[in-house]
Coordinates of C-alpha atoms in Angstrom, one line a residue:
X276 CA 89.6 133.0 137.6
X277 CA 86.6 134.8 136.3
X278 CA 84.0 133.8 138.8
X279 CA 81.7 136.8 138.4
X280 CA 81.2 136.1 134.7
X281 CA 80.7 132.4 135.1
X282 CA 78.1 132.4 137.8
X283 CA 74.6 131.3 136.5
X284 CA 72.2 134.2 136.6
X285 CA 69.3 133.8 138.9
X286 CA 66.5 135.7 137.2
X287 CA 63.9 137.1 139.6
X288 CA 60.5 137.2 138.0
X289 CA 56.9 136.3 139.0
X290 CA 56.7 136.2 142.8
X291 CA 59.1 139.1 143.2
X292 CA 58.1 141.5 140.6
X293 CA 54.7 142.4 139.1
X294 CA 56.4 142.9 135.7
X295 CA 59.7 142.0 134.1
X296 CA 61.8 144.0 131.7
X297 CA 62.1 142.7 128.1
X298 CA 65.7 141.6 128.6
X299 CA 64.5 139.2 131.3
X300 CA 61.8 137.8 129.1
X301 CA 64.5 136.8 126.6
X302 CA 66.3 134.6 129.2
X303 CA 65.6 131.1 130.6
X304 CA 65.0 131.5 134.4
X305 CA 67.4 129.3 136.5
X306 CA 65.6 129.8 139.8
X307 CA 63.8 132.2 142.1
X308 CA 64.5 134.0 145.3
X309 CA 61.9 135.0 147.9
X310 CA 61.4 138.7 148.8
X311 CA 63.5 138.1 152.0
X312 CA 66.2 136.1 150.2
X313 CA 66.8 138.8 147.6
X314 CA 67.8 141.2 150.4
X315 CA 70.2 138.7 152.1
X316 CA 73.9 139.5 151.5
X317 CA 74.7 135.9 150.9
X318 CA 72.4 135.8 147.9
X319 CA 73.1 139.2 146.6
X320 CA 75.6 138.1 144.0
X321 CA 72.9 136.1 142.3
X322 CA 71.1 139.4 141.8
X323 CA 73.9 141.5 140.5
X324 CA 75.4 138.9 138.1
X325 CA 72.9 139.8 135.4
X326 CA 74.2 143.4 135.4
X327 CA 77.8 142.2 135.1
X328 CA 76.8 139.6 132.4
X329 CA 75.5 142.5 130.3
X330 CA 79.0 143.6 129.6
X331 CA 79.5 140.3 127.7
X332 CA 76.1 139.2 126.5
X333 CA 74.4 142.4 125.4
X334 CA 77.0 143.8 123.1
X335 CA 77.9 142.3 119.7
X336 CA 80.3 142.6 116.8
X337 CA 78.2 145.3 115.1
X338 CA 77.9 147.4 118.3
X339 CA 80.9 146.7 120.4
X340 CA 81.0 148.2 123.8
X341 CA 84.7 149.0 123.1
X342 CA 83.3 151.4 120.4
X343 CA 85.9 150.3 117.9
X344 CA 83.2 150.5 115.2
X345 CA 82.8 154.2 116.0
X346 CA 86.5 154.9 116.3
X347 CA 86.8 154.2 112.5
X348 CA 85.8 157.9 112.1
X349 CA 89.3 158.9 113.3
X350 CA 92.6 159.1 111.4
X351 CA 93.8 155.9 113.1
X352 CA 91.8 153.5 111.0
X353 CA 89.6 152.7 108.0
X354 CA 86.4 150.7 108.4
X355 CA 87.6 148.0 106.0
X356 CA 85.5 144.9 105.1
X357 CA 84.9 143.6 101.6
X358 CA 83.5 146.8 100.0
X359 CA 81.7 150.1 100.7
X360 CA 78.4 148.2 100.8
X361 CA 79.8 145.9 103.5
X362 CA 78.8 147.8 106.7
X363 CA 77.7 150.7 104.5
X364 CA 76.4 153.0 107.3
X365 CA 79.8 152.8 109.0
X366 CA 81.5 153.8 105.8
X367 CA 79.2 156.8 105.5
X368 CA 80.3 157.7 109.1
X369 CA 83.9 157.2 108.1
X370 CA 83.4 159.8 105.2
X371 CA 81.3 162.0 107.4
X372 CA 78.9 162.5 104.5
X373 CA 75.5 161.1 103.6
X374 CA 74.8 160.0 107.2
X375 CA 71.1 159.6 108.1
X376 CA 69.5 159.6 111.5
X377 CA 67.8 156.2 110.9
X378 CA 71.1 154.3 110.3
X379 CA 71.1 151.0 112.3
X380 CA 74.5 151.6 114.0
X381 CA 73.0 154.4 116.0
X382 CA 69.9 152.6 117.2
X383 CA 71.8 149.4 117.8
X384 CA 74.4 150.8 120.2
X385 CA 71.8 153.1 121.8
X386 CA 69.5 150.2 122.5
X387 CA 72.1 147.8 123.7
X388 CA 73.6 150.4 126.1
X389 CA 70.2 151.2 127.6
X390 CA 69.4 147.5 128.0
X391 CA 72.6 147.1 129.9
X392 CA 71.7 150.2 132.0
X393 CA 68.2 148.7 132.7
X394 CA 69.8 145.7 134.3
X395 CA 71.9 147.9 136.5
X396 CA 69.0 150.1 137.4
X397 CA 66.9 147.1 138.5
X398 CA 69.8 145.7 140.5
X399 CA 70.3 149.0 142.3
X400 CA 66.6 149.1 143.1
X401 CA 66.9 145.7 144.7
X402 CA 70.1 146.6 146.6
X403 CA 68.3 149.7 148.0
X404 CA 65.8 147.4 149.8
X405 CA 68.5 145.5 151.6
X406 CA 70.4 146.4 154.9
X407 CA 72.3 149.6 154.2
X408 CA 74.5 149.0 157.2
X409 CA 75.9 145.8 155.7
X410 CA 79.3 146.2 154.1
X411 CA 78.6 143.6 151.3
X412 CA 75.5 145.5 150.3
X413 CA 77.3 148.8 150.2
X414 CA 80.2 147.4 148.2
X415 CA 77.9 145.8 145.6
X416 CA 75.9 149.0 145.3
X417 CA 79.2 150.8 144.6
X418 CA 80.1 148.3 141.9
X419 CA 76.7 148.9 140.3
X420 CA 77.2 152.6 140.3
X421 CA 80.6 152.1 138.7
X422 CA 78.9 150.0 136.0
X423 CA 76.2 152.6 135.5
X424 CA 78.8 155.3 135.1
X425 CA 80.4 153.2 132.4
X426 CA 77.2 152.9 130.4
X427 CA 76.4 156.6 130.6
X428 CA 80.0 157.5 129.8
X429 CA 80.1 155.5 126.6
X430 CA 76.7 156.8 125.5
X431 CA 77.7 160.4 126.3
X432 CA 80.9 160.1 124.2
X433 CA 78.8 158.9 121.3
X434 CA 75.7 161.0 121.5
X435 CA 76.4 164.0 123.8
X436 CA 72.7 164.6 124.6
X437 CA 71.5 161.5 126.4
X438 CA 68.8 160.7 129.0
X439 CA 70.2 159.5 132.3
X440 CA 68.8 156.4 134.0
X441 CA 69.9 157.4 137.5
X442 CA 66.9 157.4 139.8
X443 CA 65.5 154.7 142.1
X444 CA 62.4 152.8 141.4
X445 CA 61.6 154.3 138.0
X446 CA 58.2 153.3 136.6
X447 CA 57.1 153.2 133.0
X448 CA 55.8 156.7 133.2
X449 CA 59.2 157.9 134.4
X450 CA 60.9 156.3 131.4
X451 CA 58.4 157.8 129.1
X452 CA 59.1 161.3 130.4
X453 CA 62.9 161.1 130.3
X454 CA 64.6 164.0 128.6
X455 CA 68.0 164.2 126.9
X456 CA 68.3 167.8 127.9
X457 CA 67.6 167.5 131.6
X458 CA 71.2 168.4 132.2
X459 CA 73.6 170.7 130.4
X460 CA 76.7 169.0 128.9
X461 CA 78.7 169.9 132.0
X462 CA 76.0 168.7 134.3
X463 CA 75.8 165.4 132.4
X464 CA 79.5 164.7 133.1
X465 CA 78.8 165.6 136.7
X466 CA 76.1 162.9 136.9
X467 CA 78.6 160.3 135.9
X468 CA 81.1 161.7 138.4
X469 CA 78.6 161.6 141.2
X470 CA 78.2 157.8 140.7
X471 CA 81.9 157.3 140.5
X472 CA 82.7 159.4 143.6
X473 CA 80.2 157.4 145.6
X474 CA 81.7 154.2 144.2
X475 CA 85.3 155.4 145.0
X476 CA 84.4 156.1 148.6
X477 CA 83.3 152.5 149.2
X478 CA 85.2 150.2 146.8
X479 CA 88.1 148.2 148.3
X480 CA 91.8 148.4 147.2
X481 CA 91.6 144.7 146.1
X482 CA 88.9 142.4 144.9
X483 CA 89.0 138.6 145.1
X484 CA 87.0 138.3 141.9
X485 CA 88.7 139.7 138.8
X486 CA 86.3 141.9 136.9
X487 CA 84.9 143.7 139.9
X488 CA 86.1 147.3 140.0
X489 CA 88.5 148.4 142.7
X490 CA 89.3 151.8 144.3
X491 CA 92.0 152.3 141.7
X492 CA 89.6 151.5 138.9
X493 CA 87.1 154.1 140.2
X494 CA 90.0 156.6 140.5
X495 CA 91.2 156.0 136.9
X496 CA 87.6 156.3 135.7
X497 CA 87.1 159.6 137.6
X498 CA 90.3 161.0 136.1
X499 CA 89.0 160.2 132.6
X500 CA 85.6 161.7 133.2
X501 CA 87.1 164.9 134.8
X502 CA 89.4 165.2 131.8
X503 CA 86.5 165.1 129.4
X504 CA 84.5 167.5 131.5
X505 CA 87.5 169.9 131.7
X506 CA 87.2 170.7 128.0
X507 CA 83.9 172.6 128.3
X508 CA 81.5 172.2 125.4
X509 CA 78.4 174.0 126.9
X510 CA 77.5 176.3 124.0
X511 CA 74.2 174.8 122.9
X512 CA 74.9 175.9 119.3
X513 CA 78.4 174.4 119.1
X514 CA 80.5 171.4 119.8
X515 CA 83.6 173.5 120.1
X516 CA 85.7 173.8 123.3
X517 CA 84.8 177.2 124.9
X518 CA 87.1 177.0 127.9
X519 CA 89.3 174.5 129.8
X520 CA 88.7 174.2 133.6
X521 CA 91.7 174.2 135.9
X522 CA 89.4 172.9 138.7
X523 CA 88.6 169.8 136.6
X524 CA 92.2 169.4 135.7
X525 CA 93.3 169.5 139.3
X526 CA 90.7 166.7 139.9
X527 CA 92.5 164.7 137.2
X528 CA 95.8 165.2 139.1
X529 CA 94.1 164.1 142.4
X530 CA 92.7 160.9 140.9
X531 CA 95.9 160.0 139.1
X532 CA 98.1 160.3 142.2
X533 CA 100.6 157.4 142.1
X534 CA 99.7 156.4 145.7
X535 CA 96.4 155.2 144.4
X536 CA 98.1 152.7 142.0
X537 CA 100.6 151.0 144.2
X538 CA 99.4 147.6 142.8
X539 CA 99.9 148.7 139.2
X540 CA 102.6 149.6 136.7
X541 CA 103.7 149.3 133.1
X542 CA 104.3 145.9 131.6
X543 CA 107.8 145.4 130.1
X544 CA 106.2 144.7 126.8
X545 CA 103.0 146.5 125.8
X546 CA 101.9 143.3 123.9
X547 CA 101.4 141.5 127.3
X548 CA 98.3 143.6 127.7
X549 CA 96.8 141.9 124.6
X550 CA 97.4 138.2 125.2
X551 CA 94.8 135.7 126.2
X552 CA 96.9 133.3 128.2
X553 CA 96.1 133.2 132.0
X554 CA 99.6 134.4 133.0
X555 CA 99.1 137.6 131.1
X556 CA 95.4 138.5 131.7
X557 CA 94.7 140.9 134.5
X558 CA 98.3 141.8 134.6
X559 CA 100.0 144.7 136.4
X560 CA 98.9 147.3 133.9
X561 CA 95.2 146.2 133.7
X562 CA 93.3 148.4 136.2
X563 CA 89.9 147.2 135.1
X564 CA 89.1 144.8 132.3
X565 CA 86.0 143.1 130.9
X566 CA 86.4 139.4 131.6
X567 CA 85.7 136.8 129.0
X568 CA 85.9 133.0 129.6
X569 CA 86.1 129.6 127.9
X570 CA 85.2 126.1 128.8
X571 CA 82.6 127.3 131.3
X572 CA 79.8 124.9 130.5
X573 CA 78.2 127.1 127.8
X574 CA 78.1 126.3 124.1
X575 CA 80.9 128.8 123.2
X576 CA 81.8 130.1 126.6
X577 CA 81.4 133.7 127.5
X578 CA 83.7 134.6 124.6
X579 CA 84.6 138.0 123.2
X580 CA 82.4 138.2 120.2
X581 CA 82.8 142.0 119.9
X582 CA 86.1 141.8 118.0
X583 CA 85.2 139.0 115.5
X584 CA 84.8 141.4 112.6
X585 CA 88.4 142.6 113.1
X586 CA 90.0 139.2 112.2
X587 CA 91.6 139.5 108.8
X588 CA 91.8 136.9 106.0
X589 CA 94.3 134.3 107.2
X590 CA 95.3 131.9 104.4
X591 CA 94.7 128.3 105.2
X592 CA 93.1 129.3 108.5
X593 CA 90.2 131.6 107.9
X594 CA 90.3 132.7 104.3
X595 CA 87.0 134.6 104.7
X596 CA 88.0 136.8 107.7
X597 CA 85.9 140.0 107.9
X598 CA 88.9 142.3 107.9
X599 CA 87.4 145.4 109.5
X600 CA 89.1 148.1 111.7
X601 CA 92.1 148.4 109.5
X602 CA 95.0 150.7 110.6
X603 CA 95.5 153.7 108.4
X604 CA 98.7 154.7 106.5
X605 CA 98.6 157.9 108.5
X606 CA 98.8 156.0 111.8
X607 CA 101.7 153.9 110.6
X608 CA 103.6 157.0 109.5
X609 CA 103.0 158.5 112.9
X610 CA 105.4 155.9 114.4
X611 CA 108.3 157.3 112.4
X612 CA 111.1 158.9 114.4
X613 CA 113.9 161.4 113.9
X614 CA 117.6 161.0 114.6
X615 CA 116.9 161.6 118.3
X616 CA 114.3 158.8 118.3
X617 CA 111.4 161.3 118.8
X618 CA 108.1 161.5 116.8
X619 CA 108.1 163.8 113.9
X620 CA 104.9 165.5 115.2
X621 CA 104.1 167.8 112.3
X622 CA 105.9 166.1 109.3
X623 CA 105.2 162.4 109.4
X624 CA 102.4 161.9 106.8
X625 CA 102.4 161.1 103.1
X626 CA 105.4 158.7 103.3
X627 CA 103.7 155.3 103.2
X628 CA 106.2 153.6 105.5
X629 CA 106.8 149.9 104.7
X630 CA 108.9 147.1 106.1
X631 CA 112.4 147.4 104.7
X632 CA 112.5 151.2 104.7
X633 CA 115.6 152.9 106.2
X634 CA 113.4 155.2 108.2
X635 CA 113.6 154.6 111.9
X636 CA 110.3 153.8 113.8
X637 CA 109.0 153.3 117.3
X638 CA 108.8 149.6 118.2
X639 CA 105.2 150.0 119.4
X640 CA 104.3 150.1 115.7
X641 CA 104.8 146.4 115.3
X642 CA 102.7 145.4 118.3
X643 CA 99.9 147.6 117.1
X644 CA 99.8 147.1 113.3
X645 CA 100.3 143.9 111.4
X646 CA 102.3 144.8 108.2
X647 CA 103.2 142.9 105.1
X648 CA 106.6 141.4 105.5
X649 CA 106.1 140.6 109.2
X650 CA 104.3 137.6 110.9
X651 CA 100.7 137.8 111.8
X652 CA 100.3 137.7 115.6
X653 CA 104.1 137.2 115.8
X654 CA 103.8 133.7 114.4
X655 CA 106.2 133.0 111.5
X656 CA 103.8 130.4 110.1
X657 CA 101.5 133.2 109.0
X658 CA 103.6 135.8 107.1
X659 CA 101.6 138.7 105.9
X660 CA 101.7 139.8 102.3
X661 CA 100.5 142.7 100.3
X662 CA 98.1 140.4 98.4
X663 CA 94.4 139.8 98.0
X664 CA 94.8 136.6 100.1
X665 CA 95.4 138.8 103.1
X666 CA 92.9 141.5 102.2
X667 CA 89.2 140.9 101.9
X668 CA 88.7 144.2 100.1
X669 CA 91.5 143.5 97.6
X670 CA 93.6 146.3 98.9
X671 CA 90.8 148.9 98.8
X672 CA 91.4 149.6 102.5
X673 CA 95.1 148.7 102.5
X674 CA 96.9 145.7 103.8
X675 CA 97.5 146.6 107.4
X676 CA 95.9 144.6 110.3
X677 CA 95.0 145.5 113.8
X678 CA 96.9 143.3 116.3
X679 CA 95.6 144.3 119.7
X680 CA 92.3 142.6 119.3
X681 CA 93.5 139.4 117.6
X682 CA 94.9 136.1 118.8
X683 CA 97.6 133.7 117.4
X684 CA 95.8 131.2 115.1
X685 CA 97.8 128.4 116.6
X686 CA 95.9 129.0 119.9
X687 CA 92.7 127.7 118.2
X688 CA 90.6 125.6 120.5
X689 CA 92.6 126.9 123.5
X690 CA 91.9 130.7 123.5
X691 CA 90.6 131.2 119.9
X692 CA 87.4 129.5 118.7
X693 CA 85.6 129.1 115.4
X694 CA 82.0 129.8 116.3
X695 CA 79.5 129.6 113.5
X696 CA 82.4 130.1 111.0
X697 CA 83.6 133.3 112.7
X698 CA 86.3 133.7 115.3
X699 CA 85.8 134.6 118.9
X700 CA 88.4 134.6 121.7
X701 CA 88.5 134.5 125.5
X702 CA 90.9 137.4 125.7
X703 CA 89.9 140.1 128.1
X704 CA 89.4 143.7 127.0
X705 CA 91.2 146.2 129.2
X706 CA 89.1 149.3 129.8
X707 CA 91.6 151.3 132.0
X708 CA 95.3 150.5 131.9
X709 CA 98.1 152.2 133.8
X710 CA 99.7 153.8 130.7
X711 CA 96.5 155.8 130.2
X712 CA 96.6 157.0 133.8
X713 CA 100.1 158.3 133.3
X714 CA 99.1 160.0 130.0
X715 CA 96.0 161.6 131.6
X716 CA 98.1 163.0 134.4
X717 CA 100.6 164.3 131.9
X718 CA 97.8 166.0 130.0
X719 CA 96.4 167.7 133.1
X720 CA 99.9 168.9 134.1
X721 CA 100.5 170.2 130.5
X722 CA 97.2 172.2 130.4
X723 CA 98.0 173.6 133.9
X724 CA 101.4 174.8 132.6
X725 CA 103.4 172.4 134.6
X726 CA 105.3 171.2 131.6
X727 CA 108.3 169.7 133.3
X728 CA 106.0 167.3 135.3
X729 CA 104.1 166.4 132.1
X730 CA 107.3 165.5 130.2
X731 CA 108.5 163.3 133.0
X732 CA 105.4 161.3 132.8
X733 CA 105.6 161.1 129.0
X734 CA 109.1 159.8 129.3
X735 CA 108.0 157.0 131.6
X736 CA 105.8 155.7 128.8
X737 CA 108.6 156.2 126.3
X738 CA 111.1 154.4 128.5
X739 CA 108.9 151.3 128.4
X740 CA 108.7 151.6 124.6
X741 CA 112.5 152.0 124.4
X742 CA 112.9 148.8 126.5
X743 CA 110.9 147.0 123.8
X744 CA 113.8 147.3 121.4
X745 CA 115.7 144.7 123.4
X746 CA 113.1 142.9 125.5
X747 CA 109.8 142.3 123.7
X748 CA 108.0 140.1 121.2
X749 CA 109.3 142.4 118.4
X750 CA 112.8 142.9 119.6
X751 CA 114.2 140.6 116.9
X752 CA 112.5 142.4 114.0
X753 CA 115.5 144.5 113.0
X754 CA 117.6 141.3 112.5
X755 CA 114.8 139.3 110.9
X756 CA 112.9 141.8 108.8
X757 CA 115.3 144.7 108.3
X758 CA 113.3 147.3 110.3
X759 CA 115.1 150.1 112.2
X760 CA 114.2 151.2 115.7
X761 CA 115.0 154.5 117.4
X762 CA 113.1 155.8 120.4
X763 CA 114.4 158.5 122.8
X764 CA 113.2 160.6 125.7
X765 CA 112.3 164.3 125.6
X766 CA 114.9 166.6 127.0
X767 CA 115.0 170.3 127.5
X768 CA 112.3 172.9 128.1
X769 CA 109.0 173.0 126.3
X770 CA 106.2 175.6 126.1
X771 CA 102.7 174.7 127.1
X772 CA 101.6 174.4 123.5
X773 CA 104.6 172.3 122.6
X774 CA 104.0 170.0 125.5
X775 CA 100.3 169.5 124.6
X776 CA 101.4 168.6 121.1
X777 CA 103.7 166.0 122.6
X778 CA 101.0 164.7 124.9
X779 CA 98.5 164.3 122.0
X780 CA 101.0 162.4 119.9
X781 CA 102.0 160.1 122.8
X782 CA 98.4 159.3 123.5
X783 CA 98.0 158.4 119.8
X784 CA 101.1 156.2 119.7
X785 CA 100.4 154.4 123.0
X786 CA 96.7 153.9 122.7
X787 CA 96.3 153.4 119.0
X788 CA 93.6 151.0 117.9
X789 CA 92.1 151.0 121.4
X790 CA 89.1 153.1 120.4
X791 CA 90.3 156.3 122.1
X792 CA 91.5 158.4 119.2
X793 CA 88.3 159.8 117.8
X794 CA 86.9 160.7 121.2
X795 CA 90.2 162.4 122.1
X796 CA 90.0 164.5 119.0
X797 CA 86.5 165.6 119.9
X798 CA 87.2 166.5 123.5
X799 CA 90.3 168.5 122.5
X800 CA 88.2 170.4 119.8
X801 CA 90.6 169.1 117.1
X802 CA 88.4 166.7 115.2
X803 CA 87.4 168.8 112.2
X804 CA 91.0 170.1 111.6
X805 CA 92.7 166.8 112.0
X806 CA 90.3 164.6 110.2
X807 CA 89.9 166.9 107.2
X808 CA 93.7 167.0 106.9
X809 CA 93.6 163.2 107.1
X810 CA 91.1 163.0 104.3
X811 CA 93.3 165.3 102.1
X812 CA 96.5 163.4 102.8
X813 CA 95.1 159.9 102.5
X814 CA 92.8 160.4 99.5
X815 CA 95.8 160.6 97.2
X816 CA 96.2 156.8 97.5
X817 CA 93.0 155.7 99.3
X818 CA 90.4 156.5 96.6
X819 CA 87.4 155.7 98.8
X820 CA 88.2 158.8 100.9
X821 CA 87.9 161.2 98.0
X822 CA 85.0 163.6 98.6
X823 CA 85.0 163.0 102.4
X824 CA 84.4 166.1 104.5
X825 CA 84.0 166.4 108.3
X826 CA 81.6 169.2 109.2
X827 CA 82.4 171.0 112.5
X828 CA 79.5 171.3 114.9
X829 CA 77.9 168.2 113.5
X830 CA 80.1 165.2 112.9
X831 CA 81.6 165.2 116.4
X832 CA 78.7 163.3 117.7
X833 CA 76.2 160.8 116.4
X834 CA 72.6 162.0 115.8
X835 CA 70.0 160.8 118.3
X836 CA 68.5 157.8 116.5
X837 CA 65.3 158.6 114.5
X838 CA 63.3 155.9 116.2
X839 CA 64.2 157.2 119.7
X840 CA 63.3 160.7 118.6
X841 CA 59.9 159.5 117.3
X842 CA 59.1 157.5 120.5
X843 CA 60.2 160.2 123.0
X844 CA 56.9 162.1 123.0
X845 CA 58.8 165.2 122.1
X846 CA 61.1 164.9 125.2
X847 CA 64.3 164.4 123.1
X848 CA 66.2 167.1 121.3
X849 CA 68.3 166.3 118.2
X850 CA 72.0 167.2 118.2
X851 CA 73.0 170.3 116.3
X852 CA 74.1 170.0 112.7
X853 CA 70.8 169.9 110.8
X854 CA 70.4 166.2 111.0

């Protein structure tokens, strides 16, 4: 099922290369290939597997490639944990105050991403020596460029000013002379687009191995990068949006054309996207997902260790769960609906919605957020309570739990495993799903003033949510737990500004706790306004947020890590904001 992640890496050292990168030195070689064999298409997967494996083996729970750790800066979530000193640098990020350039979360994710990119760079170098008329070689090169784009994209969302590892046969001197200002912000996005457009031209519609990107995956990725690029932030003295490019928005429309996604669609129940069982993984909504595996001959399998900090305290199962990435009250309140079943948009905060309230809500709330009075992971043997047994921090960070990353405890030893007294699962992580494609298309249409088309797409997503009232894992919640559902479609005519407000809310509701929210706020230019209002609203009950303050033209991006600045021979420039 997950062949590409289970293949044993053949590490090519000694007779093939005069030197090996440090990541190779940390591995146990399983074999060697001759100079001729390394160019042979039938052996080429033994070369590229190390690059794919980096998606699983290089990241960790403190620097997840999903970036959930860094999304805790948004209004969707609190960092959580036991106390402020537990993951303290992330708490400082959460408050946007007292942040220093030598914090380990910055150097950790930077280093891991560039180790991942180094594997890809080495692989592309090898592929370049093979027969460029061979279809297999061309396709594998396209896959590597897709993966390279992913590494650069994640780094750029985090740090803005990054060096690009995008040239063939780079030597030590080339790396020493890399600059993080070689390209403007706009040009940096274009470097990522260049890789993806080359990949898109070659990748097939279908792949036999799950985990390899397809043409649709490249299209979805291109749409996302063009959407980021559309919101120009090219003033070197500011992180604010200076203009919005219609040309880039039309590229989003091009790469979200429904004809490109004939093999994909919306799941009937959004929860199906976040289940580990084989019948749900790589489903119709999963355009590209990172593949994890179990029972593959390794000690723990190629399990997903990146989410293990998100597991809460589960009485009688894992009483010492780490309990990070906790949904905020603000997010929960955002799911409230009016008499027409529509989001309240401007007037949803400061209510502290709880199970049993007469307020109507969107059913997506209960597949996103675990709430006291409902079952953890939909299993009635684990009823959540507003008590310290369910909260590692004793309620300091609330009692809500993220559900999208977690697995039913009764699946232990099947899809959930206790590894060194912490949980890890075999559940895939979807990077691009079809709902996001619909919402990106809607956003582009909205910004282009084609509001009717945008609303039609929003309503497609809302129709799926409405269907969940009668056909989903939470459809029985009104009868069992006294909740009240109401969700409707948008009707009528809306201005461009009104439509964009609708689009922004729908992205939040649909993609909540999937590590998109903070980065959406930054690309829209909304981060300072939204997050400072969040601090004001939430600090009345969440004391740890008192004194928090988001500084525009600083806190939108992480600082370039101090150790990278020091080692760059003056070639790196720090982000603005007086770090």
